[in-house]
């Protein structure tokens, strides 16, 4: 399933990484990114396996600025 992050709107709170570190990462003061293993294109786009969809949706729901899209 596709996952995207609007990195311009990311406030780097870490909620996504805490909820689903298998999909999202914050590194070196940069906005949230899709972990390298699941990236398709740049750091804001990825394709995740079915077993991580619920986790990614939990991360999207926990994002206070709602910049994560799953689906």
mmCIF file of C-alpha atoms in Angstrom:
data_model
loop_
_atom_site.group_PDB
_atom_site.id
_atom_site.type_symbol
_atom_site.label_atom_id
_atom_site.label_comp_id
_atom_site.label_asym_id
_atom_site.label_seq_id
_atom_site.Cartn_x
_atom_site.Cartn_y
_atom_site.Cartn_z
ATOM 1 C CA UNK A 1 0.000 0.000 0.000
ATOM 2 C CA UNK A 2 1.168 3.501 -0.771
ATOM 3 C CA UNK A 3 2.192 5.883 1.991
ATOM 4 C CA UNK A 4 3.099 9.558 1.604
ATOM 5 C CA UNK A 5 4.240 12.354 3.890
ATOM 6 C CA UNK A 6 3.785 16.074 3.282
ATOM 7 C CA UNK A 7 7.253 16.856 4.608
ATOM 8 C CA UNK A 8 6.714 20.617 4.259
ATOM 9 C CA UNK A 9 3.978 20.402 6.888
ATOM 10 C CA UNK A 10 5.843 18.044 9.228
ATOM 11 C CA UNK A 11 6.599 19.538 12.649
ATOM 12 C CA UNK A 12 9.082 16.765 13.567
ATOM 13 C CA UNK A 13 7.200 15.749 16.712
ATOM 14 C CA UNK A 14 8.135 12.072 16.335
ATOM 15 C CA UNK A 15 4.620 10.688 16.831
ATOM 16 C CA UNK A 16 4.761 8.722 13.577
ATOM 17 C CA UNK A 17 8.097 7.124 14.381
ATOM 18 C CA UNK A 18 6.912 6.240 17.872
ATOM 19 C CA UNK A 19 3.684 4.692 16.535
ATOM 20 C CA UNK A 20 5.283 2.892 13.579
ATOM 21 C CA UNK A 21 9.059 2.917 13.488
ATOM 22 C CA UNK A 22 9.009 0.145 10.878
ATOM 23 C CA UNK A 23 7.660 2.677 8.361
ATOM 24 C CA UNK A 24 8.582 6.185 9.556
ATOM 25 C CA UNK A 25 11.830 7.740 10.744
ATOM 26 C CA UNK A 26 13.067 11.147 11.870
ATOM 27 C CA UNK A 27 16.757 11.601 11.310
ATOM 28 C CA UNK A 28 19.123 14.463 11.955
ATOM 29 C CA UNK A 29 16.556 17.219 12.405
ATOM 30 C CA UNK A 30 14.919 16.481 9.071
ATOM 31 C CA UNK A 31 11.141 16.080 8.634
ATOM 32 C CA UNK A 32 9.696 12.589 8.907
ATOM 33 C CA UNK A 33 10.561 10.179 6.111
ATOM 34 C CA UNK A 34 9.620 6.700 5.000
ATOM 35 C CA UNK A 35 12.307 4.234 6.110
ATOM 36 C CA UNK A 36 14.784 3.373 3.380
ATOM 37 C CA UNK A 37 13.559 -0.222 2.997
ATOM 38 C CA UNK A 38 10.091 0.945 1.918
ATOM 39 C CA UNK A 39 10.893 4.101 -0.097
ATOM 40 C CA UNK A 40 9.726 4.488 -3.663
ATOM 41 C CA UNK A 41 11.182 7.660 -5.087
ATOM 42 C CA UNK A 42 12.087 10.235 -2.477
ATOM 43 C CA UNK A 43 11.911 10.133 1.310
ATOM 44 C CA UNK A 44 8.265 11.224 1.359
ATOM 45 C CA UNK A 45 6.875 8.272 -0.619
ATOM 46 C CA UNK A 46 6.828 4.562 -0.053
ATOM 47 C CA UNK A 47 5.147 1.260 -0.626
ATOM 48 C CA UNK A 48 4.516 -0.821 2.484
ATOM 49 C CA UNK A 49 3.534 -4.474 2.854
ATOM 50 C CA UNK A 50 0.091 -5.452 4.124
ATOM 51 C CA UNK A 51 1.402 -6.398 7.562
ATOM 52 C CA UNK A 52 2.432 -2.752 8.208
ATOM 53 C CA UNK A 53 -0.752 -1.026 7.020
ATOM 54 C CA UNK A 54 -2.450 -0.938 10.435
ATOM 55 C CA UNK A 55 0.721 0.391 12.031
ATOM 56 C CA UNK A 56 1.057 3.108 9.358
ATOM 57 C CA UNK A 57 -2.585 4.105 9.786
ATOM 58 C CA UNK A 58 -2.058 4.391 13.537
ATOM 59 C CA UNK A 59 0.897 6.684 12.837
ATOM 60 C CA UNK A 60 -1.185 8.776 10.437
ATOM 61 C CA UNK A 61 -3.932 9.094 13.055
ATOM 62 C CA UNK A 62 -1.401 10.108 15.708
ATOM 63 C CA UNK A 63 0.122 12.876 13.582
ATOM 64 C CA UNK A 64 -0.998 16.194 15.104
ATOM 65 C CA UNK A 65 -0.729 18.022 11.775
ATOM 66 C CA UNK A 66 -2.184 15.187 9.654
ATOM 67 C CA UNK A 67 0.538 15.122 6.984
ATOM 68 C CA UNK A 68 0.589 11.327 6.472
ATOM 69 C CA UNK A 69 -1.579 9.580 3.895
ATOM 70 C CA UNK A 70 -1.969 5.813 3.769
ATOM 71 C CA UNK A 71 -3.754 4.340 0.793
#
